[in-house]
XYZ file of C-alpha atoms in Angstrom:
560
model
C 103.449 -117.316 162.991
C 104.987 -120.150 165.027
C 108.293 -121.395 163.612
C 108.158 -124.955 162.794
C 111.217 -127.019 163.279
C 112.496 -128.152 159.836
C 112.909 -131.805 159.296
C 116.059 -133.509 158.272
C 114.725 -134.161 154.795
C 113.788 -130.568 154.311
C 117.232 -129.468 155.408
C 118.769 -131.990 153.138
C 116.718 -130.607 150.242
C 117.762 -127.077 151.089
C 121.392 -128.191 151.021
C 120.890 -129.721 147.607
C 119.265 -126.506 146.327
C 122.124 -124.454 147.728
C 124.655 -126.710 146.052
C 122.856 -126.241 142.736
C 122.900 -122.473 143.192
C 126.581 -122.594 144.110
C 127.255 -124.647 140.998
C 125.404 -122.128 138.820
C 127.265 -119.246 140.411
C 130.554 -121.045 139.827
C 129.757 -121.412 136.170
C 128.751 -117.742 135.862
C 131.927 -116.611 137.598
C 133.991 -118.753 135.299
C 132.217 -117.333 132.254
C 132.670 -113.844 133.626
C 136.380 -114.465 134.117
C 136.609 -115.718 130.544
C 134.769 -112.626 129.276
C 137.042 -110.352 131.299
C 140.048 -112.232 129.986
C 138.841 -111.785 126.397
C 138.128 -108.098 127.113
C 141.625 -107.562 128.476
C 143.113 -109.485 125.546
C 141.166 -107.272 123.138
C 142.289 -104.132 124.936
C 145.919 -105.203 124.968
C 146.004 -106.189 121.308
C 143.826 -103.415 119.881
C 145.624 -100.886 117.686
C 143.346 -98.132 118.958
C 143.763 -96.419 122.321
C 140.903 -97.494 124.683
C 140.116 -95.198 127.558
C 137.751 -94.181 130.335
C 137.406 -90.752 131.935
C 135.248 -89.408 134.719
C 132.995 -86.392 134.534
C 136.018 -84.094 134.897
C 137.847 -85.705 132.023
C 140.362 -87.466 134.303
C 141.626 -90.750 132.958
C 140.426 -93.718 135.032
C 141.618 -96.250 132.495
C 143.847 -96.341 129.397
C 144.881 -99.354 127.371
C 148.570 -100.374 127.363
C 149.093 -99.346 123.708
C 149.053 -95.728 124.884
C 152.801 -96.213 124.964
C 152.766 -96.755 121.207
C 150.222 -94.060 120.409
C 151.317 -91.209 122.708
C 154.608 -92.441 124.176
C 153.344 -92.474 127.783
C 153.110 -95.357 130.242
C 149.682 -96.177 131.672
C 150.716 -94.968 135.128
C 151.660 -91.561 133.678
C 148.112 -90.994 132.452
C 145.832 -92.550 135.103
C 144.508 -89.798 137.361
C 145.529 -87.050 134.927
C 143.035 -84.954 132.923
C 143.093 -85.783 129.256
C 143.115 -82.003 128.576
C 146.768 -82.073 129.687
C 147.530 -84.102 126.591
C 145.607 -81.899 124.122
C 147.529 -79.532 121.806
C 147.326 -75.911 123.028
C 145.961 -74.821 119.662
C 143.049 -77.259 119.995
C 142.280 -77.214 123.746
C 139.489 -74.613 123.714
C 137.621 -76.399 120.938
C 138.063 -79.729 122.745
C 136.745 -78.383 126.097
C 133.707 -76.899 124.365
C 132.995 -80.236 122.700
C 133.383 -82.159 126.027
C 130.987 -79.845 127.869
C 128.491 -80.025 125.019
C 128.504 -83.831 124.912
C 128.304 -84.085 128.730
C 125.115 -82.070 128.603
C 123.660 -84.142 125.783
C 124.800 -87.497 127.258
C 124.885 -88.976 123.749
C 127.422 -91.105 121.952
C 129.628 -89.498 119.318
C 131.748 -90.824 116.453
C 134.668 -89.721 114.284
C 135.382 -86.500 116.145
C 138.905 -85.245 115.531
C 141.259 -83.420 117.846
C 145.008 -83.026 118.286
C 147.022 -84.519 121.157
C 150.677 -84.061 122.020
C 153.022 -87.045 121.937
C 155.522 -87.368 124.758
C 158.265 -86.402 122.306
C 156.405 -83.166 121.512
C 155.002 -83.953 118.091
C 151.335 -83.517 117.326
C 149.135 -86.600 116.941
C 145.791 -86.274 115.163
C 143.166 -88.479 116.849
C 139.782 -89.651 115.615
C 137.702 -90.416 118.718
C 134.517 -92.439 119.272
C 132.906 -92.253 122.722
C 129.822 -93.194 124.701
C 128.580 -92.180 128.162
C 128.212 -94.744 130.972
C 125.987 -94.532 134.045
C 125.758 -95.993 137.581
C 122.975 -98.249 138.864
C 120.768 -95.213 139.497
C 121.197 -94.035 135.863
C 123.423 -91.122 136.730
C 126.213 -90.158 134.265
C 129.516 -91.014 135.869
C 131.910 -90.775 132.900
C 132.827 -91.636 129.355
C 134.522 -94.525 127.662
C 135.689 -94.940 124.100
C 138.658 -95.393 121.820
C 141.024 -93.101 119.903
C 142.553 -93.878 116.517
C 145.809 -92.277 115.424
C 144.941 -90.860 111.978
C 147.967 -88.595 111.654
C 149.351 -90.533 108.699
C 145.905 -90.694 107.127
C 145.356 -86.936 107.505
C 148.820 -86.190 106.180
C 148.136 -88.515 103.257
C 144.801 -86.793 102.682
C 146.479 -83.397 102.789
C 149.226 -84.624 100.489
C 146.589 -86.035 98.162
C 144.636 -82.790 98.334
C 147.805 -80.802 97.644
C 148.624 -83.162 94.812
C 145.110 -82.769 93.453
C 145.424 -78.991 93.731
C 148.761 -79.106 91.933
C 147.279 -81.371 89.298
C 144.255 -79.110 88.982
C 146.513 -76.075 88.710
C 148.627 -77.876 86.125
C 145.552 -78.934 84.190
C 144.133 -75.412 84.312
C 147.355 -73.724 83.236
C 148.868 -76.220 80.808
C 148.697 -75.339 77.146
C 147.211 -78.768 76.414
C 143.601 -79.805 76.861
C 143.252 -82.550 79.497
C 140.302 -84.934 79.229
C 138.892 -88.257 80.372
C 136.499 -90.609 78.577
C 134.768 -93.838 79.573
C 134.798 -97.099 77.637
C 132.022 -95.783 75.384
C 134.003 -92.696 74.388
C 131.844 -90.451 76.564
C 133.672 -87.475 78.064
C 133.615 -87.633 81.870
C 136.027 -84.736 82.359
C 137.231 -81.810 80.248
C 139.683 -79.172 81.467
C 139.022 -75.453 80.844
C 141.490 -75.516 77.939
C 138.699 -77.105 75.901
C 137.415 -73.579 75.348
C 140.685 -72.514 73.764
C 141.122 -75.641 71.661
C 137.568 -76.408 70.510
C 135.627 -73.294 71.483
C 133.366 -75.241 73.872
C 133.104 -74.769 77.637
C 133.927 -77.835 79.747
C 130.283 -78.466 80.662
C 129.356 -78.474 76.968
C 131.761 -81.358 76.347
C 131.216 -83.529 79.437
C 128.520 -86.072 78.623
C 129.174 -85.895 74.874
C 130.913 -88.582 72.861
C 134.362 -87.801 71.515
C 133.243 -88.797 68.002
C 130.947 -85.751 67.888
C 133.987 -83.507 67.535
C 135.737 -85.507 64.762
C 135.532 -84.559 61.067
C 133.442 -86.798 58.815
C 136.512 -87.745 56.800
C 138.324 -89.153 59.844
C 135.352 -90.446 61.861
C 135.587 -94.038 60.626
C 139.325 -94.385 61.267
C 138.976 -92.760 64.712
C 136.186 -95.168 65.726
C 138.331 -98.085 64.580
C 141.342 -96.768 66.524
C 139.296 -96.292 69.723
C 137.848 -99.798 69.390
C 141.341 -101.308 69.087
C 142.556 -99.361 72.113
C 139.607 -100.532 74.214
C 140.203 -104.141 73.143
C 143.848 -103.926 74.213
C 144.163 -101.013 76.683
C 147.599 -99.454 76.625
C 149.105 -95.959 76.418
C 149.049 -94.360 72.978
C 151.169 -91.327 72.023
C 150.768 -88.721 69.298
C 147.568 -89.828 67.578
C 146.800 -87.074 65.063
C 143.209 -86.284 64.140
C 141.287 -83.307 62.745
C 138.531 -82.016 65.026
C 135.667 -79.555 64.543
C 135.545 -76.379 66.615
C 132.336 -74.763 67.801
C 132.699 -72.156 65.045
C 132.965 -75.068 62.527
C 136.597 -74.346 61.789
C 138.958 -77.299 61.738
C 141.807 -77.823 64.159
C 144.501 -80.481 63.860
C 145.168 -82.077 67.260
C 147.810 -84.429 68.578
C 146.309 -86.755 71.203
C 148.168 -88.825 73.787
C 146.340 -91.003 76.300
C 146.599 -93.822 78.812
C 144.078 -96.387 80.080
C 142.317 -95.876 83.437
C 141.531 -98.791 85.774
C 139.400 -98.866 88.922
C 140.508 -100.321 92.288
C 139.603 -103.813 91.163
C 141.745 -103.482 88.050
C 138.809 -103.198 85.662
C 139.427 -101.038 82.595
C 137.049 -98.080 82.676
C 138.296 -95.616 80.051
C 141.143 -93.333 79.015
C 142.616 -90.076 80.232
C 144.949 -87.922 78.235
C 145.676 -84.571 76.662
C 145.177 -82.959 73.274
C 147.472 -80.378 71.714
C 146.680 -77.965 68.891
C 149.262 -78.662 66.183
C 147.469 -76.900 63.330
C 150.160 -74.263 62.856
C 152.925 -76.831 63.260
C 151.288 -79.231 60.799
C 150.759 -76.504 58.223
C 154.380 -75.431 58.692
C 155.536 -79.047 58.330
C 153.446 -79.449 55.180
C 154.880 -76.226 53.800
C 158.381 -77.379 54.718
C 157.742 -80.746 53.093
C 156.477 -79.052 49.941
C 159.484 -76.755 50.022
C 161.792 -79.748 50.387
C 160.017 -81.478 47.513
C 160.409 -78.356 45.382
C 164.063 -78.163 46.383
C 164.520 -81.855 45.610
C 162.817 -81.398 42.240
C 164.978 -78.356 41.531
C 168.049 -80.230 42.779
C 167.417 -83.188 40.509
C 166.174 -81.399 37.393
C 168.097 -78.140 37.211
C 170.497 -77.669 34.336
C 173.212 -76.678 36.792
C 175.379 -79.111 38.712
C 174.544 -78.983 42.427
C 176.723 -80.545 45.116
C 177.259 -80.706 48.853
C 180.542 -81.705 50.490
C 181.810 -82.006 54.061
C 184.094 -79.315 55.442
C 186.485 -81.285 57.615
C 187.151 -83.960 55.016
C 186.612 -82.919 51.384
C 184.108 -85.617 50.425
C 180.883 -85.343 48.452
C 177.732 -86.140 50.425
C 175.209 -85.148 47.736
C 175.394 -84.436 44.005
C 172.699 -84.214 41.361
C 172.713 -85.961 38.016
C 173.836 -82.855 36.129
C 176.906 -82.455 38.345
C 177.956 -86.016 37.589
C 177.320 -85.502 33.858
C 179.513 -82.396 33.770
C 182.505 -84.432 34.932
C 181.582 -87.562 32.954
C 180.597 -89.724 35.947
C 177.413 -91.262 37.309
C 176.068 -90.237 40.717
C 176.812 -93.745 42.035
C 180.459 -93.421 41.047
C 180.727 -90.199 43.035
C 178.619 -91.081 46.094
C 178.591 -94.877 46.457
C 182.138 -95.389 45.197
C 183.859 -92.148 46.215
C 187.240 -93.534 45.258
C 186.142 -93.128 41.624
C 186.008 -89.343 41.892
C 187.426 -87.251 44.726
C 187.636 -83.520 45.166
C 191.350 -83.891 45.769
C 191.707 -85.702 42.420
C 190.936 -82.443 40.632
C 193.406 -79.631 41.248
C 190.811 -77.070 40.224
C 188.106 -78.462 42.554
C 190.628 -78.797 45.354
C 191.688 -75.155 44.892
C 188.018 -74.148 44.828
C 187.341 -76.122 48.016
C 190.153 -74.446 49.965
C 189.236 -71.026 48.596
C 185.716 -71.460 49.987
C 187.102 -72.591 53.342
C 189.249 -69.468 53.420
C 186.630 -66.905 52.344
C 183.384 -68.572 53.443
C 181.759 -68.126 50.043
C 182.588 -67.337 46.425
C 180.424 -66.313 43.492
C 180.855 -66.797 39.742
C 184.289 -68.374 40.093
C 185.400 -69.265 36.560
C 187.898 -72.071 36.168
C 188.980 -74.828 33.829
C 188.970 -78.513 34.726
C 189.168 -81.923 33.086
C 186.402 -84.526 32.725
C 186.714 -88.268 33.246
C 187.407 -88.628 29.512
C 190.198 -86.033 29.591
C 188.201 -83.270 27.920
C 188.975 -79.752 29.074
C 185.911 -77.824 30.109
C 185.278 -74.346 31.465
C 182.993 -74.022 34.479
C 181.658 -71.253 36.652
C 180.951 -71.971 40.336
C 179.192 -70.307 43.255
C 179.811 -71.982 46.619
C 178.930 -71.161 50.231
C 180.124 -72.719 53.470
C 177.726 -73.722 56.286
C 180.038 -74.366 59.253
C 177.132 -74.980 61.651
C 176.178 -77.998 59.526
C 179.760 -78.946 58.589
C 179.260 -78.781 54.835
C 179.720 -76.569 51.793
C 177.068 -76.300 49.115
C 177.457 -74.994 45.622
C 176.415 -74.814 41.990
C 178.641 -75.490 38.984
C 177.648 -74.639 35.412
C 179.493 -75.957 32.356
C 180.055 -72.860 30.217
C 182.368 -74.513 27.679
C 179.918 -74.055 24.792
C 179.207 -70.524 25.892
C 182.927 -69.729 26.036
C 183.385 -71.137 22.542
C 180.418 -69.104 21.351
C 181.868 -66.017 23.014
C 185.213 -66.619 21.305
C 183.465 -67.107 17.949
C 181.464 -63.961 18.590
C 184.607 -62.006 19.393
C 186.216 -63.266 16.183
C 183.104 -62.298 14.254
C 183.089 -58.885 15.920
C 186.716 -58.391 14.924
C 185.835 -59.381 11.369
C 182.887 -57.001 11.398
C 185.111 -54.235 12.718
C 187.382 -54.734 9.719
C 184.435 -54.793 7.330
C 182.899 -51.802 9.054
C 186.115 -49.867 8.631
C 186.196 -50.846 4.972
C 182.541 -49.849 4.604
C 183.220 -46.476 6.181
C 185.988 -45.927 3.673
C 183.582 -46.890 0.875
C 180.939 -44.540 2.288
C 183.463 -41.744 2.321
C 184.296 -42.407 -1.309
C 180.577 -42.629 -2.151
C 179.883 -39.319 -0.429
C 182.662 -37.742 -2.479
C 181.116 -39.278 -5.614
C 177.614 -38.056 -4.707
C 178.909 -34.608 -3.995
C 180.575 -34.644 -7.392
C 177.294 -35.818 -8.980
C 175.384 -32.991 -7.273
C 177.938 -30.536 -8.555
C 177.627 -32.002 -12.079
C 173.825 -31.838 -11.842
C 173.923 -28.201 -10.770
C 176.336 -27.430 -13.576
C 174.069 -29.248 -16.073
C 170.985 -27.349 -14.886
C 172.814 -24.083 -15.213
C 173.891 -25.014 -18.742
C 170.309 -26.031 -19.701
C 168.876 -22.758 -18.402
C 171.645 -20.797 -20.110
C 171.123 -22.619 -23.434
C 167.357 -22.017 -23.285
C 167.940 -18.363 -22.617
C 170.537 -18.081 -25.405
C 169.296 -20.525 -28.024
C 165.477 -20.722 -27.659
C 164.091 -17.680 -25.866
C 165.309 -15.134 -28.505
C 163.640 -17.112 -31.309
C 160.385 -17.436 -29.367
C 160.356 -13.677 -28.898
C 160.849 -13.188 -32.664
C 158.155 -15.791 -33.399
C 155.629 -13.952 -31.205
C 156.309 -10.740 -33.214
C 155.519 -12.477 -36.500
C 152.031 -12.704 -37.892
C 150.446 -15.714 -36.209
C 146.839 -16.744 -36.063
C 145.275 -17.228 -32.661
C 145.902 -20.989 -32.598
C 149.568 -20.566 -33.478
C 149.919 -17.798 -30.901
C 148.425 -20.107 -28.308
C 150.928 -22.856 -29.159
C 153.763 -20.349 -28.833
C 152.532 -19.298 -25.374
C 152.262 -22.921 -24.304
C 155.751 -23.631 -25.577
C 157.110 -20.649 -23.683
C 155.332 -21.689 -20.484
C 156.593 -25.272 -20.738
C 160.126 -24.063 -21.268
C 159.821 -22.003 -18.089
C 158.605 -25.038 -16.181
C 161.462 -27.139 -17.500
C 163.993 -24.549 -16.644
C 162.502 -23.853 -13.204
C 164.495 -25.548 -10.385
C 161.098 -26.305 -8.724
C 159.366 -27.884 -11.656
C 159.984 -31.392 -10.319
C 157.658 -30.629 -7.436
C 154.741 -30.240 -9.695
C 155.663 -33.281 -11.761
C 156.087 -35.524 -8.712
C 152.685 -34.473 -7.371
C 151.190 -35.508 -10.675
C 152.631 -39.003 -10.901
C 149.119 -40.389 -10.498
C 147.873 -38.497 -13.597
C 147.874 -39.975 -17.073
C 149.884 -38.133 -19.765
C 146.666 -36.697 -21.251
C 145.492 -35.574 -17.780
C 148.897 -34.052 -17.110
C 148.736 -32.125 -20.413
C 145.220 -30.879 -19.701
C 146.237 -29.888 -16.124
C 149.008 -27.660 -17.544
C 146.523 -25.954 -19.894
C 144.002 -25.435 -17.044
C 146.780 -23.889 -14.972
C 147.468 -21.470 -17.854
C 143.835 -20.281 -17.685
C 142.456 -22.180 -20.707
C 138.810 -23.235 -20.572
C 137.465 -26.580 -21.833
C 136.590 -25.275 -25.288
C 140.047 -23.765 -25.829
C 141.744 -26.938 -24.614
C 139.550 -29.035 -26.942
C 140.557 -26.920 -29.932
C 144.249 -27.059 -29.004
C 144.262 -30.843 -28.548
C 141.753 -31.621 -31.326
C 139.427 -33.325 -28.783
C 135.760 -32.894 -28.013
C 134.614 -30.636 -25.187
C 132.901 -33.656 -23.541
C 136.215 -35.516 -23.480
C 137.916 -32.530 -21.858
C 135.119 -32.334 -19.240
C 135.576 -36.034 -18.457
C 139.316 -35.490 -17.967
C 138.599 -32.477 -15.728
C 136.316 -34.615 -13.518
C 138.966 -37.330 -13.297
C 141.617 -34.763 -12.349
C 139.374 -33.290 -9.611
C 138.639 -36.784 -8.351
C 142.349 -37.747 -8.167
C 143.173 -34.547 -6.282
C 140.268 -35.084 -3.860
C 138.237 -32.125 -5.152
C 135.201 -34.065 -6.380
C 132.747 -32.912 -3.690
C 134.286 -29.458 -3.074
C 133.867 -26.052 -4.701
C 137.642 -25.547 -4.939
C 138.688 -23.853 -8.214
C 140.783 -26.355 -10.166
C 143.022 -23.699 -11.788
C 143.733 -22.072 -8.376
C 144.482 -25.449 -6.844
C 146.912 -26.370 -9.650
C 148.670 -22.979 -9.442
C 149.044 -23.311 -5.635
C 150.355 -26.843 -6.082
C 153.065 -25.603 -8.389
C 154.105 -22.869 -5.981
C 154.424 -25.133 -2.922
C-alpha cells in the first residue's frame, strides 16, 4: 500500500489525541501513586506483620513493624529465609506446611506457628497467606500477614488452667455447685449433686429448682427467687429443705450470686449448696438442751449462780438464789453494789476455796440473809478457767438442819424412854416368870388335891351298889376329873371353842364310847336330838361328807 502523506489537520488531530491519552495516563499515574501511598501508609501503621516471600521462603518484603513484633530491622530480614526465624521445636511442622501449601497453591488462614524474637523469647504467630503469580500465571511466591497472638494464647492457656482448677475445685469440693437461669432452670450441676440429692448431674440439668423443694417450703422459695430476680444481688446462707431421689429430706444452706452476660444483662444465678442436716439437727438439739437448761435454771428449787474468776462478780443467778439471800435478781445483777460476793465472808471464803481447789462438793456453811437471818446452806461449785467463770448450786438447808436437830432431840428422848421400857420389860419378864411358877404350883396343888380328896371317894363310890345309870355318872365324873387334871386338857377345849356347851358335853360322851341312845338317857334328851347334835358336830369339824369315825377323830384330837 502506498503511504499517503498526512495532512496538517490530520497531524494536528493526532497531536490532540496524544495529548488526551497523555492526560489520561497522568491521571492514572497520579491515582496509582495515591493508591501506593495509601498501601504504604496501611503497611506502616498496621499492627500485624505484613510480608512477602519467594518460592524458597526467602523474605522479599517485610513491613516496618517487624521491629516491634520480632525485634529485627527490615534490612536484617530481607533476603533471609523465614525458616531462620522459626522456633527449632516447630521448624519441621512449619516446613511440612509450607511445602503442602506450595503444592496446593491455595490461600490459608489462622495457621499458628512459633517464631523466635531477637531477644530469644518465643512469639506465637497466627498467619494468613495467599499465593501470587506472574503474568503467565506461574506461582512466584506468597504474601500475607502475621499476628502476634502470644498474649492471647497465654491468656487462653491461663483461662483453660483456671477453668481446669475451677472444674477440679467444683468436682472435689464438699459443696454442690450449680447454675440456674432466670426461670430457675438448672443449666449446670456439679457431680456433688449425686451425693447431696442422689441425682446425677444430667438428671438435674434442664429441671427447675422448685422440683427439688419440699411442699411446705415451695411457696416461700418461689417468693424468695422472685425477689432475687427482681433485684439481683448475692445472697448468703439461704436455708431450705430439699427432697432427695430416695424421698428423704435434706436441709441445705444455699449461697448464690447473680450472673450477667457480656452486655450486662442479668441471666441467672450461680452458687453452691451445702448439706447442713446433721448440723441443723445438732443445733436444734443444742437449742432444746439450752431451753431445758434454762427451764431447769429458772425453776429448780436450788439456787444456781455463775460468777467471774478474775473479779468475784455474779454474771448469772436464778430467782431461787436471790430468794435464799433475800434479794431480787435485779439487785444482784443490774445493781451489783446491792449484793457482792465480797460482802459475805462465807461466800468470799467459798469463792477462794473453789479457786484454790478447782471444785468443791456439798460444802456446808452458815451465812446471813439481807434481813440478818442466819441460814445454813450447802454448796457445790466448779471452776471453768477456759471460760473464766465458776458455776455452782446452793441449797438452803436451814429447815432441814432444824428438823435434824429436832429429830436428834427426839431420838435422845426415845433412847431414854427405850431404856426405861427395857427396864419395865425386865420387870415384866420377872413377873411373868413368877406367874408361870405360881401357875405350875397351882396345877400341882389341884392335881394333888384331886388325888387326895376326890379320887379315894370315887373309888369307894364305884364299890358301892349303884344302878347302871349311877355307875355311868360316876365313870363320867372320873373321866372329867382326869381331863381337868391333865396338863393337856386345854388343847381339847381350845379346839372346841366353836362348839356349843351341849355339843361339847355330847362330844365328851362320844369320846367315852357312848352311843346316841346312852347319851340320850344320860342327858334326858331324845335320840333324835342327840343325832342332830352329832350331825352338827361332824359338820363343824369338817366330817360331814367323810366316813371318818367321830369317836376316833375326837380321841385323836385330844391326844394331839
